PDB file of C-alpha atoms in Angstrom:
ATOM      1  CA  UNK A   1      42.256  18.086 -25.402  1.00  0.00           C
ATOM      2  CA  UNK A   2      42.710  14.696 -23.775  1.00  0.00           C
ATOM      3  CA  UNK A   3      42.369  14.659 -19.962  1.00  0.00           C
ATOM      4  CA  UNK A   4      44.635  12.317 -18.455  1.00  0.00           C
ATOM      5  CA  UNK A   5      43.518  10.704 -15.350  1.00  0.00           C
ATOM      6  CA  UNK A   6      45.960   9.398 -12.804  1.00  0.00           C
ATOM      7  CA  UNK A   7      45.914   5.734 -11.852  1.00  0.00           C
ATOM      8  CA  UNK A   8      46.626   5.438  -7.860  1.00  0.00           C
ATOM      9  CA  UNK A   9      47.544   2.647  -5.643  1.00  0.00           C
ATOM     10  CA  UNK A  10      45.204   1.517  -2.515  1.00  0.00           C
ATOM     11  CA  UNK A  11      44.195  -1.128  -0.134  1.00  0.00           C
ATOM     12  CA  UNK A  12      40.448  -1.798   0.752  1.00  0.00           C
ATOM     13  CA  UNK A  13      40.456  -4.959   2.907  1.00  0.00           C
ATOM     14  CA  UNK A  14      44.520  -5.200   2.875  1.00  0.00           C
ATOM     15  CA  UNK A  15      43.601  -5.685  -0.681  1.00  0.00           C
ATOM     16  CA  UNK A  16      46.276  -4.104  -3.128  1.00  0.00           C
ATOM     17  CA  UNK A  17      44.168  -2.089  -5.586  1.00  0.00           C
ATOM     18  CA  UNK A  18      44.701  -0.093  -8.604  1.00  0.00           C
ATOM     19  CA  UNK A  19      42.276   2.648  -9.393  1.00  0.00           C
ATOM     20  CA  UNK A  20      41.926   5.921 -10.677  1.00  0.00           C
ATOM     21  CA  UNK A  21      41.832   9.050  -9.111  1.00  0.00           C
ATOM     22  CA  UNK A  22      38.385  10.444  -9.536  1.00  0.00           C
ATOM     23  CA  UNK A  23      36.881   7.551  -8.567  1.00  0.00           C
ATOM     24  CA  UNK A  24      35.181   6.557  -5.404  1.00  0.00           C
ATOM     25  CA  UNK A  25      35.878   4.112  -2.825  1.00  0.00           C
ATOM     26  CA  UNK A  26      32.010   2.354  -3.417  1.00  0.00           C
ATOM     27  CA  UNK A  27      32.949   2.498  -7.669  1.00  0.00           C
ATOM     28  CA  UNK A  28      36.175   1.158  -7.301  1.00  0.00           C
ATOM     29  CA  UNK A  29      35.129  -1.608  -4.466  1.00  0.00           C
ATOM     30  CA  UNK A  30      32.380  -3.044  -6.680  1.00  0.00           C
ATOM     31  CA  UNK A  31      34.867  -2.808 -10.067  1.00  0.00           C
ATOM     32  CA  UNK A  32      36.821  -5.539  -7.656  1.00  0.00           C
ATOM     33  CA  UNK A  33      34.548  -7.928  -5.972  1.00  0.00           C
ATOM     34  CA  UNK A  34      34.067  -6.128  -2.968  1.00  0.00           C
ATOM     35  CA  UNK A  35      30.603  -5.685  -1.305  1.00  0.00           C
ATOM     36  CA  UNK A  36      29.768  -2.552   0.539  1.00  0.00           C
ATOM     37  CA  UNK A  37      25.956  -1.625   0.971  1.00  0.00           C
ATOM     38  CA  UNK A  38      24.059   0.961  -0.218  1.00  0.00           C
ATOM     39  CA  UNK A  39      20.070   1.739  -1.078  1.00  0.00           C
ATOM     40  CA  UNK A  40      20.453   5.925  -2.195  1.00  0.00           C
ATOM     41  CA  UNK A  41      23.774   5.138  -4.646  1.00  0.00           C
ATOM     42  CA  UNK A  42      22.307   4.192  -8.355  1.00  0.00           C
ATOM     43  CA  UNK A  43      24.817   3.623 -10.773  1.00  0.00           C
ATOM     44  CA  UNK A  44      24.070   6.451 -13.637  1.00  0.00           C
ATOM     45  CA  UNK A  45      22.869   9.086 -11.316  1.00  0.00           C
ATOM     46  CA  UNK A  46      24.454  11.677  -8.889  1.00  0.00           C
ATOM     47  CA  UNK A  47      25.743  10.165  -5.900  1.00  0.00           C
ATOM     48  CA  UNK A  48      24.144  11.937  -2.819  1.00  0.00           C
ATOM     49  CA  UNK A  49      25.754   9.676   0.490  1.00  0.00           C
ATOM     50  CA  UNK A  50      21.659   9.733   2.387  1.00  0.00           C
ATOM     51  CA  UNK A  51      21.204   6.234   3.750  1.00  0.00           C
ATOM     52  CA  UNK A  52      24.887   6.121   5.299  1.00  0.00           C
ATOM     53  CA  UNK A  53      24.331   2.509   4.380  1.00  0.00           C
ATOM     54  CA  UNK A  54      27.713   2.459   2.584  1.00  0.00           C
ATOM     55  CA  UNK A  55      30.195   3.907   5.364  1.00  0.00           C
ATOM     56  CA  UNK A  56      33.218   2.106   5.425  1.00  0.00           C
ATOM     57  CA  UNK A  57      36.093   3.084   7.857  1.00  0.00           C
ATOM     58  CA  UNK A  58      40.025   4.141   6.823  1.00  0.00           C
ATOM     59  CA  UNK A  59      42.800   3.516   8.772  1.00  0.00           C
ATOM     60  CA  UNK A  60      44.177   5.946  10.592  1.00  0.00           C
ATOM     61  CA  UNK A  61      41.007   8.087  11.401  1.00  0.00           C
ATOM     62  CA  UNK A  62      38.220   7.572  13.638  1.00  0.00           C
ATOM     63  CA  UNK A  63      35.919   8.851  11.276  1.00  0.00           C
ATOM     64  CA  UNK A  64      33.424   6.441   9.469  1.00  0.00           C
ATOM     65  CA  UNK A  65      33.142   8.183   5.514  1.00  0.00           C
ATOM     66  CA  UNK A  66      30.794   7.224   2.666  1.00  0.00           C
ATOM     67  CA  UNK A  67      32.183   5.256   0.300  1.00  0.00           C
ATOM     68  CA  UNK A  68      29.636   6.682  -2.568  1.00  0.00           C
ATOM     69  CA  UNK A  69      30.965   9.992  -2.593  1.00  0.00           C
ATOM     70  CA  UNK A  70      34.760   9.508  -1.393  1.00  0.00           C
ATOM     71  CA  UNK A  71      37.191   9.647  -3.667  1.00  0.00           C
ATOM     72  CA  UNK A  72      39.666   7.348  -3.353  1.00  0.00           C
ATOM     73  CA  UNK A  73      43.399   8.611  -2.467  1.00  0.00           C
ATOM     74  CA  UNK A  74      46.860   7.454  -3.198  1.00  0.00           C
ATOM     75  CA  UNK A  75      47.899   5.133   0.299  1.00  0.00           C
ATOM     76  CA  UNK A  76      44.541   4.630   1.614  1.00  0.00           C
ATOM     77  CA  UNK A  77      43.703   2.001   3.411  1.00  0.00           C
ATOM     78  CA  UNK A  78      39.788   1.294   3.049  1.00  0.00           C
ATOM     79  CA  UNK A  79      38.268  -1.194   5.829  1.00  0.00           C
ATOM     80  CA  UNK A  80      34.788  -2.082   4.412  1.00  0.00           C
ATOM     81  CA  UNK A  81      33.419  -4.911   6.728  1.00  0.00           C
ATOM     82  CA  UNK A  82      34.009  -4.360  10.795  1.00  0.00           C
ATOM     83  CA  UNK A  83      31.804  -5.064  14.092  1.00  0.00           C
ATOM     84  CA  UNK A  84      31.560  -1.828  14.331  1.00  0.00           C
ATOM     85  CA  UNK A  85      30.143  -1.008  10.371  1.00  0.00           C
ATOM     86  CA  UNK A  86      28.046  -3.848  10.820  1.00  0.00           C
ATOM     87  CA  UNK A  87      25.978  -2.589  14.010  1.00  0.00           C
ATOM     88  CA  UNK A  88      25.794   0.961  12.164  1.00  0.00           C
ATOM     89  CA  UNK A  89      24.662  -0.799   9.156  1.00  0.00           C
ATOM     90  CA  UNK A  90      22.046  -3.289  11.185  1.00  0.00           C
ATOM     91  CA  UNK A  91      20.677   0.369  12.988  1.00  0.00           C
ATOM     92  CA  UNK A  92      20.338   2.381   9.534  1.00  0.00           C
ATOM     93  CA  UNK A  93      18.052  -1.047   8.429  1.00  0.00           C
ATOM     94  CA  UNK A  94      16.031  -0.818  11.388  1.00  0.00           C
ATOM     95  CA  UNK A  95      15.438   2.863  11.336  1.00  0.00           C
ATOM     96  CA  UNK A  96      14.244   2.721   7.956  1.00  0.00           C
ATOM     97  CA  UNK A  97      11.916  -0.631   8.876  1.00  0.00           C
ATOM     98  CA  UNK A  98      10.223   1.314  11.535  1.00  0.00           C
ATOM     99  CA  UNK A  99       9.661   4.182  10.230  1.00  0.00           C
ATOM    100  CA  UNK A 100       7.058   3.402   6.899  1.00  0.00           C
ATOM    101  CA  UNK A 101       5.046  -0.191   6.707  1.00  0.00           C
ATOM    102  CA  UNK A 102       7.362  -2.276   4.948  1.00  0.00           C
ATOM    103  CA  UNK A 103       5.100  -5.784   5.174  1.00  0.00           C
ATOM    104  CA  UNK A 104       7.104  -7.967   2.785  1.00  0.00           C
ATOM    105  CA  UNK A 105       4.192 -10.625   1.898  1.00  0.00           C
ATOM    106  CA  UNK A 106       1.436  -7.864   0.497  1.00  0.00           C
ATOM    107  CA  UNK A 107       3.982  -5.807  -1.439  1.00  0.00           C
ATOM    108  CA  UNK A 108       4.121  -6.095  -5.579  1.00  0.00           C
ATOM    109  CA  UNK A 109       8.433  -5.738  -4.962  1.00  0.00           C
ATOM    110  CA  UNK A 110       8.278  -9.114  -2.494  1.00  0.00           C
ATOM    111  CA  UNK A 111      11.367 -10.989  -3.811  1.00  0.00           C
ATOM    112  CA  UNK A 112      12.403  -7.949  -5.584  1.00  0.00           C
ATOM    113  CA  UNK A 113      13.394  -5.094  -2.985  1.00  0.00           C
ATOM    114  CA  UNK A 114      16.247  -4.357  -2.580  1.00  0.00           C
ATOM    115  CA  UNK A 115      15.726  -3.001   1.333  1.00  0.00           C
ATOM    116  CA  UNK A 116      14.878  -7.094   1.693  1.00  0.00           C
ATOM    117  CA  UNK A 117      17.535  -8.350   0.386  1.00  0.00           C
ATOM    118  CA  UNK A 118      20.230  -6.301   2.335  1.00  0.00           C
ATOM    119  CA  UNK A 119      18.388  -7.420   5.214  1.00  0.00           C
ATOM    120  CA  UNK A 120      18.534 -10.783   4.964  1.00  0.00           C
ATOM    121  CA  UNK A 121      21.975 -10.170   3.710  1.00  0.00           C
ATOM    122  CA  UNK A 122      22.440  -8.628   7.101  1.00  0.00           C
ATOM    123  CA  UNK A 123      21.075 -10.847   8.724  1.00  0.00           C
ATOM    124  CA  UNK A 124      17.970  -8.656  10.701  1.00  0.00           C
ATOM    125  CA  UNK A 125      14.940 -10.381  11.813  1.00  0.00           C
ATOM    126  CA  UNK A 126      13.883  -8.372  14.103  1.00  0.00           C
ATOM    127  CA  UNK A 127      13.672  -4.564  14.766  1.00  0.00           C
ATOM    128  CA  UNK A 128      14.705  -3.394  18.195  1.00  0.00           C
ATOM    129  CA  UNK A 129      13.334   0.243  17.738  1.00  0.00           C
ATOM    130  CA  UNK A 130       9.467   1.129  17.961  1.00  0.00           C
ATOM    131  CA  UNK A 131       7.599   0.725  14.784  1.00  0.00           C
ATOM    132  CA  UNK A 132       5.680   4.775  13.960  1.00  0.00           C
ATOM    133  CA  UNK A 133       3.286   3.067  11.940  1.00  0.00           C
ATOM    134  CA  UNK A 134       2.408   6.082  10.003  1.00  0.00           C
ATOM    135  CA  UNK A 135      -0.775   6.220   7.999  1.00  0.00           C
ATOM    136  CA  UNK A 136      -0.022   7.597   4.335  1.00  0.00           C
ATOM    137  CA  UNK A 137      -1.773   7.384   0.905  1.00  0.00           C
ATOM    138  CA  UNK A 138      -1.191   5.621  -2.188  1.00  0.00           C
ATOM    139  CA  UNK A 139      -1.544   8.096  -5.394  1.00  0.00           C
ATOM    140  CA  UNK A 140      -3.347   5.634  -8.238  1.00  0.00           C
ATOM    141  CA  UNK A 141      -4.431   8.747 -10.228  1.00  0.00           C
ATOM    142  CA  UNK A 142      -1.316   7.552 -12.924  1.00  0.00           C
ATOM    143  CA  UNK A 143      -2.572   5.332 -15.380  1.00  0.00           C
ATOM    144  CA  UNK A 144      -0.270   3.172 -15.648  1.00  0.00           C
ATOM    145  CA  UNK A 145       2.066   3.708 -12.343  1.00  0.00           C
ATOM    146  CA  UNK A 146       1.194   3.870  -8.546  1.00  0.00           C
ATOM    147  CA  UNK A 147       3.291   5.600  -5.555  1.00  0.00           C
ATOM    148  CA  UNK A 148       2.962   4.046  -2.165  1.00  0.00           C
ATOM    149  CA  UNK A 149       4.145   6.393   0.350  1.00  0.00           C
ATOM    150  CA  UNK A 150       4.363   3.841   2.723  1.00  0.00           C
ATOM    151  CA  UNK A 151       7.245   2.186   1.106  1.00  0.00           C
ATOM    152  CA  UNK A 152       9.385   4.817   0.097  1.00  0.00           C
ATOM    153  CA  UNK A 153      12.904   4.992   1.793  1.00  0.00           C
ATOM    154  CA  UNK A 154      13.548   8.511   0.737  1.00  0.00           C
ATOM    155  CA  UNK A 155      16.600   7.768  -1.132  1.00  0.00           C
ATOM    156  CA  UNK A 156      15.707  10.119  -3.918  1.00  0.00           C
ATOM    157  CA  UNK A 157      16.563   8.054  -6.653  1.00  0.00           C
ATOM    158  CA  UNK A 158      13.446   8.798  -8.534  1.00  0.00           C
ATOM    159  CA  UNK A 159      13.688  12.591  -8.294  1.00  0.00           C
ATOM    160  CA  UNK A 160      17.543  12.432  -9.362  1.00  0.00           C
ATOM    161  CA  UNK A 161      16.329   9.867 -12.563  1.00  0.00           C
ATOM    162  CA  UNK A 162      13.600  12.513 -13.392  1.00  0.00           C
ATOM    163  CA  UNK A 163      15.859  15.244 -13.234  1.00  0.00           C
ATOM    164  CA  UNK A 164      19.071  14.144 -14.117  1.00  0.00           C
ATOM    165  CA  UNK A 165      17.732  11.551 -17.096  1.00  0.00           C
ATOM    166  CA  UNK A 166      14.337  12.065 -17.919  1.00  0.00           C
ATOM    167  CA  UNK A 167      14.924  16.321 -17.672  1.00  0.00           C
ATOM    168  CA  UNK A 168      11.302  16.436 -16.442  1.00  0.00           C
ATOM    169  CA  UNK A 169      11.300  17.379 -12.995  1.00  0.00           C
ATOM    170  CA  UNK A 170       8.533  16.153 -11.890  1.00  0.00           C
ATOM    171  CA  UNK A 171       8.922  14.749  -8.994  1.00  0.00           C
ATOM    172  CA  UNK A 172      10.326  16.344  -5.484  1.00  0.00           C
ATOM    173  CA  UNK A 173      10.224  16.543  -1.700  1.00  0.00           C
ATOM    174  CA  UNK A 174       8.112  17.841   0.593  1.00  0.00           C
ATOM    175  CA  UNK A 175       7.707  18.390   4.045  1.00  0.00           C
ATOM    176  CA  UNK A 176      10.232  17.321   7.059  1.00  0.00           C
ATOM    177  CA  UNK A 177      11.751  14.158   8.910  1.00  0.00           C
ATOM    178  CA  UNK A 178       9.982  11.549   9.226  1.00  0.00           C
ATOM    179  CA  UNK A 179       7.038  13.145   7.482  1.00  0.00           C
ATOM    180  CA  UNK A 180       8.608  13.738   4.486  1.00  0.00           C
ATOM    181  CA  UNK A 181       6.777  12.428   1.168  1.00  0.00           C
ATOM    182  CA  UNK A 182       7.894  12.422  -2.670  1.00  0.00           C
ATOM    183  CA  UNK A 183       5.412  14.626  -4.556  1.00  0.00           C
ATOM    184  CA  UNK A 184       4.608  15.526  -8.517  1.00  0.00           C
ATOM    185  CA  UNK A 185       4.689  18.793  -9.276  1.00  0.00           C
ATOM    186  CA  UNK A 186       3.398  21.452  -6.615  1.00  0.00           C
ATOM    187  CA  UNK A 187       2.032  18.074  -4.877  1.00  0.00           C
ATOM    188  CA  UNK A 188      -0.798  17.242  -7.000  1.00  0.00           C
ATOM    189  CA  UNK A 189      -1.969  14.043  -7.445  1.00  0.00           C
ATOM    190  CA  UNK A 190       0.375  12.197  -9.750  1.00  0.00           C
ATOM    191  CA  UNK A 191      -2.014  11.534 -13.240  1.00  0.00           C
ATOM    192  CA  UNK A 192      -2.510  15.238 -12.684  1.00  0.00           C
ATOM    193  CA  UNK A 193       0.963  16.055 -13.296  1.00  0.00           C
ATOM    194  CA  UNK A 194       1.406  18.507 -16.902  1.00  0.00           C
ATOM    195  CA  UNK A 195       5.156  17.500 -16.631  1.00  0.00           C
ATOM    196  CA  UNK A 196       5.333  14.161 -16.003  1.00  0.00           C
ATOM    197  CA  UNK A 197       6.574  11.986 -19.447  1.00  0.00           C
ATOM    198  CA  UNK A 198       5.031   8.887 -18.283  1.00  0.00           C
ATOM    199  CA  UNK A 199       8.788   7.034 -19.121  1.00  0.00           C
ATOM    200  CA  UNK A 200       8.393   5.013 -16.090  1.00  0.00           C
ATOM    201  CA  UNK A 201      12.539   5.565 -14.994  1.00  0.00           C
ATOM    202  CA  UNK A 202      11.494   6.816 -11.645  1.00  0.00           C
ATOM    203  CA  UNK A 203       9.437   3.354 -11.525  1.00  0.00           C
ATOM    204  CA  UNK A 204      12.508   1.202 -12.509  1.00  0.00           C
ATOM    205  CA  UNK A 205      15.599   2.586  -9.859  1.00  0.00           C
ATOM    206  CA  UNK A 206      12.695   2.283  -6.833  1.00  0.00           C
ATOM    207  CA  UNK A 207      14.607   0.280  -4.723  1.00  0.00           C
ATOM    208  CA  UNK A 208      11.465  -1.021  -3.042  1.00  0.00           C
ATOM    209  CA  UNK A 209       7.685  -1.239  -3.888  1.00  0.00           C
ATOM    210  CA  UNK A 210       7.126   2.531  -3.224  1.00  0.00           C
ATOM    211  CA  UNK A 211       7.008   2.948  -7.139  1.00  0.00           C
ATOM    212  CA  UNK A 212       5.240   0.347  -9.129  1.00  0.00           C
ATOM    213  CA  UNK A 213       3.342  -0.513 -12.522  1.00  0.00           C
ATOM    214  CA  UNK A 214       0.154  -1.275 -12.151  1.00  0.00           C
ATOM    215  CA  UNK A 215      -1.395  -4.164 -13.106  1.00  0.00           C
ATOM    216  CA  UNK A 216       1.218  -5.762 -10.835  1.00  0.00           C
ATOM    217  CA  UNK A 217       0.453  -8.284  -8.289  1.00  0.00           C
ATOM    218  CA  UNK A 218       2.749  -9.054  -4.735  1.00  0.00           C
ATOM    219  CA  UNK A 219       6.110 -10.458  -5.925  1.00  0.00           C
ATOM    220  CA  UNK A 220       5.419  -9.530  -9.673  1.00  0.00           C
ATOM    221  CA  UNK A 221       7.007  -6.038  -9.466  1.00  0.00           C
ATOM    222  CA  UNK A 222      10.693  -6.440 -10.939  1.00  0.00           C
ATOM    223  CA  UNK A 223      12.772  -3.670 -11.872  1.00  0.00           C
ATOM    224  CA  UNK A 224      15.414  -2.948 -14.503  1.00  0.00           C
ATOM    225  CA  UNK A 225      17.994  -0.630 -13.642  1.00  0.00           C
ATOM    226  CA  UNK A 226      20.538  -1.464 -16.224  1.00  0.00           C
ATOM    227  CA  UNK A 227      19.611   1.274 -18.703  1.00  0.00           C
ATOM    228  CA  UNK A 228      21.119   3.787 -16.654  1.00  0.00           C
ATOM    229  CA  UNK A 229      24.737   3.719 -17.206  1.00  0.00           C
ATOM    230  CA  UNK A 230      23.902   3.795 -20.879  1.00  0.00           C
ATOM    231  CA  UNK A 231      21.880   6.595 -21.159  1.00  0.00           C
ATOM    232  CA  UNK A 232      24.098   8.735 -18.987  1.00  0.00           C
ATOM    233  CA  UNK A 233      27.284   7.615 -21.177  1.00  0.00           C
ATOM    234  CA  UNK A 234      25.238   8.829 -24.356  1.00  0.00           C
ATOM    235  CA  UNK A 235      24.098  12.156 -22.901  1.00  0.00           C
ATOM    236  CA  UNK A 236      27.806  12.613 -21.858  1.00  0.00           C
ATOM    237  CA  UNK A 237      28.525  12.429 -25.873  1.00  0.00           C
ATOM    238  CA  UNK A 238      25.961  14.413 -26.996  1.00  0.00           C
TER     239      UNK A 238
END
């Protein structure tokens, strides 16, 4: 039986838009032209609203909402680009520069991070929050990927690719704020793992350098996301 979706009518930047109704504000933004940020959203995988990088405003409410997992509604009026979203947005960057070593000019993703690129998109030079500086390893025991903890964002992309994709399950969280680390297995070292396929998906929707191939030297580590979409569409057929 054919489902039939309803196409509604809505404004994102007094922007008349048509869209349909199970849709987000972040899909149907992009679909047009428009830019909103984001680092967890990964087109292909759940949508899970972490960073907050994406919240856009709606008329009408003082509420700021993210635009990765609202749906969009018939009459709404999106703002996606505002003094205040772009101080919230500048303060999520910073957060996430201080709190792991993110040195740009030693890092195998330099030129390819996304992190980087929103901010210089953003415009952020400098941080005006202390740095932690937190000392963690780098897992090398893959042979032929490498996890630096020190670059990971947390956005979970890697564990939702594993899961959602790969069906492995490999990789998870462990421990608490700021402490928090992406682990294989029960948190063995990584080319240890029994479950782990070796498919290298988790490597390729890294936003950053915290996944890498090795072999890999700084600015060499590009990633290609673009399989995603079209392996989800074929599992949805199967």
């Amino acid at each position: 039986m054919t489902q039939t979706v309803k196409i509604i009518t809505l404004k994102i930047d007094d922007k008349d838009i048509s869209a349909r109704e199970n849709e987000t504000i972040l899909e149907v933004a992009r679909e047009n032209g428009i830019f909103i940020p984001s680092l967890c959203y990964q087109e292909g995988l759940s949508s899970v609203g972490a960073c907050r990088l994406c919240l856009v405003e709606l008329k009408g409410s003082n509420k700021m909402l993210p635009a990765c997992v609202t749906l969009v509604g018939e009459g709404m009026e999106v703002v996606t680009d505002s003094e205040r979203l772009r101080l919230h947005r500048r303060m999520v960057l910073e957060m996430i520069f201080s709190e792991r070593n993110h040195t740009c000019s030693v890092c195998v993703s330099n030129g390819h991070c996304e992190l980087q690129t929103l901010a210089q998109k953003l415009g952020i030079t400098h941080i005006h929050v202390p740095y932690l500086y937190p000392i963690f390893q780098v897992d090398t025991t893959h042979k032929r990927f490498g996890m630096d903890h020190n670059r990971c964002i947390l956005c979970t992309r890697c564990i939702r690719v594993c899961s959602e994709i790969e069906g492995a399950n490999t990789l998870g969280l462990m421990g608490r704020g700021n402490n928090t680390q992406v682990i294989a297995d029960l948190n063995q070292p990584w080319g240890e793992s029994e479950t782990c396929t070796g498919c290298g998906k988790c490597v390729n929707v890294c936003p950053t350098g915290a996944l890498f191939e090795k072999g890999k030297s700084a600015a060499e580590m590009s990633k290609r996301r673009q399989f995603l979409p079209y392996l989800t569409m074929m599992r949805e057929e199967w």
